[in-house]
GROMACS .gro file of N, CA, C and O in nm:
model
  496
    1MET      N    1   9.450  10.696  10.587
    1MET     CA    2   9.506  10.605  10.647
    1MET      C    3   9.459  10.469  10.552
    1MET      O    4   9.345  10.461  10.519
    2SER      N    5   9.540  10.377  10.538
    2SER     CA    6   9.533  10.276  10.454
    2SER      C    7   9.411  10.152  10.528
    2SER      O    8   9.412  10.177  10.654
    3GLU      N    9   9.351  10.102  10.482
    3GLU     CA   10   9.263  10.005  10.505
    3GLU      C   11   9.309   9.898  10.601
    3GLU      O   12   9.263   9.880  10.695
    4LYS      N   13   9.437   9.863  10.551
    4LYS     CA   14   9.512   9.742  10.668
    4LYS      C   15   9.522   9.842  10.826
    4LYS      O   16   9.500   9.787  10.898
    5THR      N   17   9.556   9.956  10.788
    5THR     CA   18   9.579  10.024  10.908
    5THR      C   19   9.440  10.068  10.999
    5THR      O   20   9.427  10.041  11.102
    6ALA      N   21   9.326  10.096  10.938
    6ALA     CA   22   9.233  10.130  10.993
    6ALA      C   23   9.174   9.978  11.053
    6ALA      O   24   9.079  10.011  11.177
    7MET      N   25   9.189   9.875  10.996
    7MET     CA   26   9.150   9.762  11.084
    7MET      C   27   9.224   9.680  11.161
    7MET      O   28   9.199   9.564  11.224
    8SER      N   29   9.334   9.735  11.211
    8SER     CA   30   9.431   9.680  11.285
    8SER      C   31   9.475   9.764  11.382
    8SER      O   32   9.456   9.895  11.401
    9ALA      N   33   9.554   9.684  11.488
    9ALA     CA   34   9.583   9.770  11.585
    9ALA      C   35   9.743   9.737  11.601
    9ALA      O   36   9.797   9.628  11.568
   10TYR      N   37   9.820   9.821  11.632
   10TYR     CA   38   9.967   9.823  11.628
   10TYR      C   39  10.032   9.813  11.791
   10TYR      O   40   9.994   9.891  11.846
   11LEU      N   41  10.139   9.730  11.820
   11LEU     CA   42  10.159   9.717  11.972
   11LEU      C   43  10.298   9.693  11.952
   11LEU      O   44  10.365   9.624  11.890
   12ARG      N   45  10.388   9.765  12.081
   12ARG     CA   46  10.510   9.723  12.097
   12ARG      C   47  10.524   9.633  12.228
   12ARG      O   48  10.466   9.699  12.296
   13LEU      N   49  10.599   9.524  12.210
   13LEU     CA   50  10.568   9.438  12.335
   13LEU      C   51  10.735   9.442  12.388
   13LEU      O   52  10.826   9.385  12.277
   14THR      N   53  10.763   9.473  12.493
   14THR     CA   54  10.908   9.440  12.556
   14THR      C   55  10.889   9.329  12.667
   14THR      O   56  10.803   9.369  12.774
   15VAL      N   57  10.991   9.260  12.629
   15VAL     CA   58  10.979   9.144  12.737
   15VAL      C   59  11.140   9.125  12.803
   15VAL      O   60  11.238   9.123  12.749
   16THR      N   61  11.128   9.141  12.932
   16THR     CA   62  11.256   9.131  12.998
   16THR      C   63  11.250   8.995  13.064
   16THR      O   64  11.179   8.946  13.153
   17ASP      N   65  11.361   8.879  13.051
   17ASP     CA   66  11.361   8.755  13.098
   17ASP      C   67  11.469   8.730  13.155
   17ASP      O   68  11.588   8.790  13.147
   18THR      N   69  11.512   8.610  13.229
   18THR     CA   70  11.606   8.548  13.269
   18THR      C   71  11.604   8.411  13.275
   18THR      O   72  11.501   8.351  13.257
   19LEU      N   73  11.714   8.317  13.257
   19LEU     CA   74  11.692   8.185  13.276
   19LEU      C   75  11.692   8.114  13.421
   19LEU      O   76  11.810   8.144  13.481
   20GLY      N   77  11.607   8.060  13.477
   20GLY     CA   78  11.617   7.993  13.598
   20GLY      C   79  11.656   7.854  13.599
   20GLY      O   80  11.597   7.804  13.496
   21VAL      N   81  11.734   7.829  13.676
   21VAL     CA   82  11.792   7.682  13.678
   21VAL      C   83  11.760   7.591  13.812
   21VAL      O   84  11.720   7.677  13.920
   22TRP      N   85  11.715   7.493  13.804
   22TRP     CA   86  11.662   7.395  13.913
   22TRP      C   87  11.769   7.394  14.044
   22TRP      O   88  11.858   7.315  14.013
   23VAL      N   89  11.737   7.451  14.138
   23VAL     CA   90  11.821   7.429  14.248
   23VAL      C   91  11.741   7.372  14.378
   23VAL      O   92  11.672   7.496  14.422
   24ASP      N   93  11.757   7.280  14.439
   24ASP     CA   94  11.705   7.228  14.578
   24ASP      C   95  11.539   7.263  14.548
   24ASP      O   96  11.478   7.324  14.672
   25GLY      N   97  11.513   7.231  14.455
   25GLY     CA   98  11.321   7.219  14.452
   25GLY      C   99  11.261   7.348  14.407
   25GLY      O  100  11.165   7.365  14.394
   26ASN      N  101  11.362   7.450  14.355
   26ASN     CA  102  11.323   7.568  14.307
   26ASN      C  103  11.396   7.627  14.188
   26ASN      O  104  11.497   7.571  14.149
   27HIS      N  105  11.329   7.729  14.125
   27HIS     CA  106  11.414   7.793  13.996
   27HIS      C  107  11.494   7.910  14.059
   27HIS      O  108  11.417   8.014  14.083
   28ALA      N  109  11.629   7.907  14.057
   28ALA     CA  110  11.695   7.996  14.114
   28ALA      C  111  11.740   8.099  13.978
   28ALA      O  112  11.787   8.022  13.885
   29PHE      N  113  11.754   8.212  14.008
   29PHE     CA  114  11.782   8.296  13.882
   29PHE      C  115  11.843   8.411  13.928
   29PHE      O  116  11.812   8.447  14.033
   30SER      N  117  11.953   8.469  13.828
   30SER     CA  118  12.010   8.606  13.857
   30SER      C  119  11.929   8.712  13.776
   30SER      O  120  11.927   8.732  13.649
   31PRO      N  121  11.865   8.821  13.845
   31PRO     CA  122  11.831   8.938  13.785
   31PRO      C  123  11.936   9.006  13.697
   31PRO      O  124  11.901   9.084  13.582
   32LEU      N  125  12.049   8.986  13.725
   32LEU     CA  126  12.155   9.052  13.638
   32LEU      C  127  12.185   8.983  13.541
   32LEU      O  128  12.248   9.051  13.437
   33ALA      N  129  12.137   8.844  13.502
   33ALA     CA  130  12.135   8.809  13.392
   33ALA      C  131  12.041   8.795  13.295
   33ALA      O  132  11.986   8.719  13.216
   34LYS      N  133  11.967   8.914  13.318
   34LYS     CA  134  11.858   8.940  13.229
   34LYS      C  135  11.866   8.994  13.066
   34LYS      O  136  11.985   9.009  13.035
   35VAL      N  137  11.782   8.967  12.990
   35VAL     CA  138  11.769   9.003  12.847
   35VAL      C  139  11.659   9.054  12.822
   35VAL      O  140  11.537   9.024  12.872
   36THR      N  141  11.653   9.174  12.731
   36THR     CA  142  11.536   9.247  12.697
   36THR      C  143  11.537   9.240  12.551
   36THR      O  144  11.615   9.241  12.514
   37ARG      N  145  11.403   9.201  12.505
   37ARG     CA  146  11.366   9.216  12.358
   37ARG      C  147  11.243   9.276  12.338
   37ARG      O  148  11.162   9.259  12.426
   38THR      N  149  11.252   9.350  12.212
   38THR     CA  150  11.119   9.428  12.165
   38THR      C  151  11.075   9.355  12.056
   38THR      O  152  11.143   9.317  11.957
   39CYS      N  153  10.948   9.319  12.062
   39CYS     CA  154  10.866   9.315  11.926
   39CYS      C  155  10.768   9.387  11.882
   39CYS      O  156  10.682   9.452  11.982
   40TRP      N  157  10.753   9.416  11.759
   40TRP     CA  158  10.632   9.502  11.708
   40TRP      C  159  10.534   9.422  11.649
   40TRP      O  160  10.568   9.299  11.556
   41TYR      N  161  10.408   9.444  11.639
   41TYR     CA  162  10.290   9.366  11.620
   41TYR      C  163  10.193   9.436  11.538
   41TYR      O  164  10.156   9.550  11.578
   42ARG      N  165  10.148   9.381  11.430
   42ARG     CA  166  10.001   9.446  11.352
   42ARG      C  167   9.894   9.341  11.430
   42ARG      O  168   9.914   9.194  11.353
   43LEU      N  169   9.823   9.388  11.454
   43LEU     CA  170   9.721   9.276  11.524
   43LEU      C  171   9.571   9.314  11.473
   43LEU      O  172   9.541   9.437  11.436
   44PRO      N  173   9.464   9.223  11.504
   44PRO     CA  174   9.332   9.252  11.450
   44PRO      C  175   9.306   9.356  11.565
   44PRO      O  176   9.341   9.363  11.689
   45SER      N  177   9.202   9.462  11.528
   45SER     CA  178   9.159   9.558  11.620
   45SER      C  179   9.090   9.482  11.734
   45SER      O  180   9.095   9.580  11.842
   46ASP      N  181   9.037   9.403  11.739
   46ASP     CA  182   8.971   9.361  11.851
   46ASP      C  183   9.048   9.289  11.951
   46ASP      O  184   9.034   9.223  12.060
   47TRP      N  185   9.200   9.280  11.919
   47TRP     CA  186   9.310   9.237  12.044
   47TRP      C  187   9.321   9.353  12.151
   47TRP      O  188   9.368   9.332  12.244
   48VAL      N  189   9.276   9.470  12.093
   48VAL     CA  190   9.288   9.583  12.187
   48VAL      C  191   9.149   9.648  12.220
   48VAL      O  192   9.061   9.670  12.172
   49VAL      N  193   9.155   9.698  12.360
   49VAL     CA  194   9.044   9.726  12.434
   49VAL      C  195   9.076   9.866  12.493
   49VAL      O  196   9.197   9.860  12.568
   50GLY      N  197   9.057   9.988  12.462
   50GLY     CA  198   9.118  10.116  12.497
   50GLY      C  199   9.262  10.121  12.425
   50GLY      O  200   9.293  10.113  12.351
   51ASP      N  201   9.351  10.140  12.530
   51ASP     CA  202   9.498  10.162  12.492
   51ASP      C  203   9.571  10.027  12.565
   51ASP      O  204   9.691  10.048  12.585
   52SER      N  205   9.485   9.904  12.581
   52SER     CA  206   9.555   9.785  12.647
   52SER      C  207   9.511   9.653  12.544
   52SER      O  208   9.393   9.664  12.508
   53LEU      N  209   9.593   9.569  12.589
   53LEU     CA  210   9.560   9.446  12.508
   53LEU      C  211   9.442   9.385  12.575
   53LEU      O  212   9.408   9.397  12.695
   54ALA      N  213   9.349   9.307  12.515
   54ALA     CA  214   9.200   9.260  12.568
   54ALA      C  215   9.275   9.141  12.657
   54ALA      O  216   9.388   9.107  12.628
   55PRO      N  217   9.183   9.106  12.756
   55PRO     CA  218   9.242   8.985  12.854
   55PRO      C  219   9.264   8.867  12.764
   55PRO      O  220   9.199   8.820  12.691
   56GLY      N  221   9.376   8.806  12.812
   56GLY     CA  222   9.450   8.670  12.775
   56GLY      C  223   9.541   8.712  12.610
   56GLY      O  224   9.595   8.593  12.597
   57ARG      N  225   9.512   8.809  12.559
   57ARG     CA  226   9.600   8.846  12.459
   57ARG      C  227   9.749   8.861  12.491
   57ARG      O  228   9.828   8.803  12.408
   58ARG      N  229   9.792   8.926  12.611
   58ARG     CA  230   9.916   8.930  12.650
   58ARG      C  231  10.008   8.772  12.645
   58ARG      O  232  10.113   8.765  12.605
   59ASP      N  233   9.905   8.699  12.718
   59ASP     CA  234   9.971   8.556  12.726
   59ASP      C  235   9.956   8.482  12.599
   59ASP      O  236  10.068   8.419  12.572
   60ARG      N  237   9.881   8.516  12.503
   60ARG     CA  238   9.892   8.474  12.383
   60ARG      C  239  10.024   8.512  12.287
   60ARG      O  240  10.075   8.423  12.227
   61LEU      N  241  10.067   8.645  12.320
   61LEU     CA  242  10.187   8.683  12.246
   61LEU      C  243  10.309   8.618  12.318
   61LEU      O  244  10.403   8.581  12.232
   62VAL      N  245  10.295   8.598  12.422
   62VAL     CA  246  10.437   8.553  12.533
   62VAL      C  247  10.438   8.427  12.481
   62VAL      O  248  10.547   8.366  12.471
   63ASP      N  249  10.331   8.316  12.504
   63ASP     CA  250  10.331   8.188  12.446
   63ASP      C  251  10.388   8.175  12.303
   63ASP      O  252  10.491   8.084  12.274
   64ALA      N  253  10.337   8.268  12.190
   64ALA     CA  254  10.410   8.268  12.053
   64ALA      C  255  10.530   8.296  12.066
   64ALA      O  256  10.624   8.238  11.990
   65LEU      N  257  10.597   8.389  12.133
   65LEU     CA  258  10.717   8.425  12.160
   65LEU      C  259  10.840   8.303  12.206
   65LEU      O  260  10.941   8.268  12.153
   66TYR      N  261  10.785   8.223  12.319
   66TYR     CA  262  10.867   8.125  12.375
   66TYR      C  263  10.810   8.005  12.356
   66TYR      O  264  10.892   7.920  12.382
   67GLY      N  265  10.720   7.957  12.273
   67GLY     CA  266  10.689   7.842  12.228
   67GLY      C  267  10.630   7.765  12.319
   67GLY      O  268  10.581   7.794  12.447
   68PRO      N  269  10.537   7.652  12.248
   68PRO     CA  270  10.426   7.578  12.327
   68PRO      C  271  10.508   7.483  12.462
   68PRO      O  272  10.599   7.463  12.455
   69GLY      N  273  10.431   7.526  12.565
   69GLY     CA  274  10.476   7.442  12.699
   69GLY      C  275  10.585   7.520  12.774
   69GLY      O  276  10.650   7.454  12.866
   70TRP      N  277  10.610   7.654  12.721
   70TRP     CA  278  10.744   7.710  12.774
   70TRP      C  279  10.705   7.726  12.946
   70TRP      O  280  10.842   7.725  13.015
   71ARG      N  281  10.607   7.750  12.963
   71ARG     CA  282  10.591   7.788  13.103
   71ARG      C  283  10.615   7.620  13.189
   71ARG      O  284  10.645   7.646  13.311
   72ASP      N  285  10.615   7.506  13.165
   72ASP     CA  286  10.658   7.413  13.207
   72ASP      C  287  10.786   7.391  13.226
   72ASP      O  288  10.829   7.276  13.295
   73GLY      N  289  10.878   7.471  13.182
   73GLY     CA  290  11.024   7.462  13.178
   73GLY      C  291  11.085   7.360  13.043
   73GLY      O  292  11.006   7.318  12.943
   74ASN      N  293  11.222   7.364  13.035
   74ASN     CA  294  11.290   7.307  12.936
   74ASN      C  295  11.324   7.154  12.993
   74ASN      O  296  11.340   7.141  13.102
   75PRO      N  297  11.352   7.084  12.894
   75PRO     CA  298  11.385   6.932  12.926
   75PRO      C  299  11.523   6.936  13.014
   75PRO      O  300  11.526   6.794  13.143
   76ASP      N  301  11.594   7.036  13.033
   76ASP     CA  302  11.712   7.030  13.123
   76ASP      C  303  11.674   7.083  13.264
   76ASP      O  304  11.777   7.098  13.348
   77GLY      N  305  11.552   7.116  13.299
   77GLY     CA  306  11.528   7.161  13.403
   77GLY      C  307  11.511   7.317  13.440
   77GLY      O  308  11.481   7.369  13.509
   78SER      N  309  11.563   7.374  13.309
   78SER     CA  310  11.570   7.529  13.354
   78SER      C  311  11.427   7.579  13.319
   78SER      O  312  11.346   7.510  13.249
   79ARG      N  313  11.418   7.698  13.342
   79ARG     CA  314  11.285   7.770  13.290
   79ARG      C  315  11.306   7.916  13.304
   79ARG      O  316  11.361   7.955  13.344
   80TYR      N  317  11.239   7.987  13.170
   80TYR     CA  318  11.234   8.130  13.156
   80TYR      C  319  11.160   8.161  13.287
   80TYR      O  320  11.039   8.123  13.302
   81VAL      N  321  11.213   8.307  13.337
   81VAL     CA  322  11.144   8.374  13.443
   81VAL      C  323  11.122   8.506  13.378
   81VAL      O  324  11.221   8.569  13.344
   82LEU      N  325  10.999   8.537  13.352
   82LEU     CA  326  10.944   8.664  13.319
   82LEU      C  327  10.986   8.745  13.427
   82LEU      O  328  10.917   8.770  13.518
   83LEU      N  329  11.065   8.857  13.379
   83LEU     CA  330  11.076   8.993  13.506
   83LEU      C  331  11.015   9.129  13.474
   83LEU      O  332  10.973   9.169  13.572
   84ASP      N  333  10.969   9.121  13.346
   84ASP     CA  334  10.906   9.241  13.301
   84ASP      C  335  10.833   9.236  13.146
   84ASP      O  336  10.905   9.173  13.083
   85VAL      N  337  10.720   9.251  13.148
   85VAL     CA  338  10.664   9.263  13.018
   85VAL      C  339  10.585   9.411  12.996
   85VAL      O  340  10.483   9.428  13.101
   86ASP      N  341  10.617   9.448  12.917
   86ASP     CA  342  10.529   9.589  12.886
   86ASP      C  343  10.506   9.622  12.763
   86ASP      O  344  10.543   9.575  12.655
   87GLU      N  345  10.343   9.652  12.713
   87GLU     CA  346  10.283   9.662  12.611
   87GLU      C  347  10.259   9.807  12.590
   87GLU      O  348  10.218   9.861  12.673
   88LYS      N  349  10.280   9.850  12.485
   88LYS     CA  350  10.232   9.987  12.418
   88LYS      C  351  10.154   9.949  12.287
   88LYS      O  352  10.193   9.936  12.191
   89VAL      N  353  10.023   9.998  12.307
   89VAL     CA  354   9.957  10.017  12.198
   89VAL      C  355   9.977  10.135  12.111
   89VAL      O  356   9.946  10.267  12.224
   90LEU      N  357  10.022  10.164  12.010
   90LEU     CA  358  10.018  10.286  11.921
   90LEU      C  359   9.902  10.347  11.904
   90LEU      O  360   9.813  10.276  11.853
   91THR      N  361   9.918  10.489  11.920
   91THR     CA  362   9.819  10.583  11.856
   91THR      C  363   9.812  10.578  11.707
   91THR      O  364   9.924  10.537  11.646
   92GLU      N  365   9.704  10.640  11.652
   92GLU     CA  366   9.695  10.634  11.521
   92GLU      C  367   9.815  10.741  11.459
   92GLU      O  368   9.881  10.715  11.337
   93ARG      N  369   9.844  10.830  11.543
   93ARG     CA  370   9.966  10.914  11.497
   93ARG      C  371  10.099  10.838  11.510
   93ARG      O  372  10.181  10.865  11.420
   94GLU      N  373  10.119  10.793  11.606
   94GLU     CA  374  10.249  10.701  11.621
   94GLU      C  375  10.249  10.606  11.499
   94GLU      O  376  10.361  10.561  11.465
   95VAL      N  377  10.137  10.530  11.464
   95VAL     CA  378  10.134  10.443  11.364
   95VAL      C  379  10.180  10.512  11.219
   95VAL      O  380  10.249  10.458  11.150
   96ARG      N  381  10.144  10.611  11.232
   96ARG     CA  382  10.174  10.719  11.084
   96ARG      C  383  10.319  10.731  11.070
   96ARG      O  384  10.370  10.738  10.961
   97SER      N  385  10.367  10.762  11.187
   97SER     CA  386  10.518  10.771  11.199
   97SER      C  387  10.623  10.650  11.200
   97SER      O  388  10.733  10.665  11.173
   98ARG      N  389  10.549  10.532  11.183
   98ARG     CA  390  10.592  10.407  11.185
   98ARG      C  391  10.749  10.390  11.238
   98ARG      O  392  10.851  10.357  11.195
   99PRO      N  393  10.735  10.405  11.377
   99PRO     CA  394  10.867  10.401  11.467
   99PRO      C  395  10.954  10.269  11.464
   99PRO      O  396  11.061  10.262  11.502
  100TRP      N  397  10.876  10.167  11.420
  100TRP     CA  398  10.941  10.027  11.413
  100TRP      C  399  11.054  10.043  11.309
  100TRP      O  400  11.139   9.944  11.306
  101LEU      N  401  11.038  10.133  11.229
  101LEU     CA  402  11.147  10.097  11.103
  101LEU      C  403  11.271  10.145  11.139
  101LEU      O  404  11.389  10.115  11.088
  102SER      N  405  11.301  10.214  11.260
  102SER     CA  406  11.438  10.242  11.318
  102SER      C  407  11.461  10.145  11.422
  102SER      O  408  11.554  10.173  11.497
  103ASP      N  409  11.395  10.042  11.459
  103ASP     CA  410  11.411   9.941  11.557
  103ASP      C  411  11.489   9.804  11.521
  103ASP      O  412  11.428   9.774  11.381
  104ARG      N  413  11.552   9.747  11.584
  104ARG     CA  414  11.624   9.652  11.571
  104ARG      C  415  11.555   9.541  11.656
  104ARG      O  416  11.572   9.528  11.776
  105ALA      N  417  11.463   9.481  11.591
  105ALA     CA  418  11.345   9.396  11.670
  105ALA      C  419  11.292   9.268  11.583
  105ALA      O  420  11.313   9.254  11.508
  106GLY      N  421  11.197   9.223  11.657
  106GLY     CA  422  11.094   9.130  11.580
  106GLY      C  423  10.984   9.180  11.542
  106GLY      O  424  10.932   9.270  11.608
  107PHE      N  425  10.932   9.163  11.431
  107PHE     CA  426  10.819   9.211  11.355
  107PHE      C  427  10.709   9.102  11.288
  107PHE      O  428  10.775   9.010  11.233
  108PHE      N  429  10.591   9.123  11.361
  108PHE     CA  430  10.490   9.012  11.355
  108PHE      C  431  10.368   9.051  11.304
  108PHE      O  432  10.311   9.167  11.366
  109VAL      N  433  10.294   8.982  11.206
  109VAL     CA  434  10.175   8.996  11.190
  109VAL      C  435  10.083   8.884  11.207
  109VAL      O  436  10.116   8.786  11.200
  110TRP      N  437   9.943   8.911  11.237
  110TRP     CA  438   9.854   8.797  11.264
  110TRP      C  439   9.777   8.794  11.130
  110TRP      O  440   9.740   8.854  11.050
  111THR      N  441   9.778   8.647  11.091
  111THR     CA  442   9.753   8.600  10.952
  111THR      C  443   9.592   8.555  10.975
  111THR      O  444   9.566   8.546  11.073
  112GLU      N  445   9.541   8.556  10.852
  112GLU     CA  446   9.404   8.536  10.843
  112GLU      C  447   9.383   8.375  10.887
  112GLU      O  448   9.284   8.319  10.920
  113GLU      N  449   9.487   8.307  10.885
  113GLU     CA  450   9.502   8.179  10.925
  113GLU      C  451   9.499   8.148  11.087
  113GLU      O  452   9.506   8.055  11.115
  114GLY      N  453   9.504   8.267  11.157
  114GLY     CA  454   9.493   8.261  11.303
  114GLY      C  455   9.647   8.225  11.351
  114GLY      O  456   9.651   8.159  11.451
  115ALA      N  457   9.764   8.281  11.314
  115ALA     CA  458   9.912   8.260  11.345
  115ALA      C  459   9.974   8.366  11.344
  115ALA      O  460   9.940   8.461  11.250
  116PHE      N  461  10.076   8.354  11.382
  116PHE     CA  462  10.181   8.494  11.383
  116PHE      C  463  10.275   8.455  11.267
  116PHE      O  464  10.336   8.342  11.259
  117ARG      N  465  10.299   8.562  11.166
  117ARG     CA  466  10.402   8.555  11.074
  117ARG      C  467  10.492   8.639  11.102
  117ARG      O  468  10.492   8.785  11.114
  118GLU      N  469  10.639   8.610  11.094
  118GLU     CA  470  10.742   8.727  11.115
  118GLU      C  471  10.764   8.792  10.964
  118GLU      O  472  10.738   8.726  10.887
  119VAL      N  473  10.774   8.938  10.956
  119VAL     CA  474  10.792   8.999  10.847
  119VAL      C  475  10.927   9.113  10.853
  119VAL      O  476  10.966   9.138  10.979
  120ILE      N  477  10.937   9.171  10.747
  120ILE     CA  478  11.031   9.270  10.762
  120ILE      C  479  10.978   9.384  10.810
  120ILE      O  480  10.841   9.396  10.769
  121PRO      N  481  11.041   9.484  10.849
  121PRO     CA  482  10.975   9.594  10.893
  121PRO      C  483  10.881   9.667  10.823
  121PRO      O  484  10.798   9.714  10.852
  122ALA      N  485  10.931   9.687  10.689
  122ALA     CA  486  10.839   9.744  10.601
  122ALA      C  487  10.701   9.701  10.572
  122ALA      O  488  10.593   9.768  10.508
  123GLU      N  489  10.685   9.567  10.578
  123GLU     CA  490  10.560   9.511  10.585
  123GLU      C  491  10.468   9.506  10.700
  123GLU      O  492  10.335   9.493  10.688
  124LEU      N  493  10.506   9.589  10.805
  124LEU     CA  494  10.435   9.581  10.931
  124LEU      C  495  10.335   9.706  10.898
  124LEU      O  496  10.235   9.721  10.911
   0.00000   0.00000   0.00000
């Protein structure tokens, strides 16, 4: 196992959302108009506790996907509604098989500068 792999945790995050629109004081949405996307991450090992993300880390990932202030809604009054968020911390065996190489998804690494950088699958 490479030094990069030993000091890192690998994660698959799958988010299903829909767009809610402002109707009579609430965000109305249709779960039939949902979109699911998957992202793969190489994270510092301290982001993981056991087989789950450490407290607060899932929110940090979701905030990075949707951008700052996304929870407050969009200027047009619409707002993303998260229907499901699923995380899967990969085992060492799964990491060795590099399952992300056959996926069409987003691929991100946590940089030394403390930010996510999108990469091509081979760089994960």
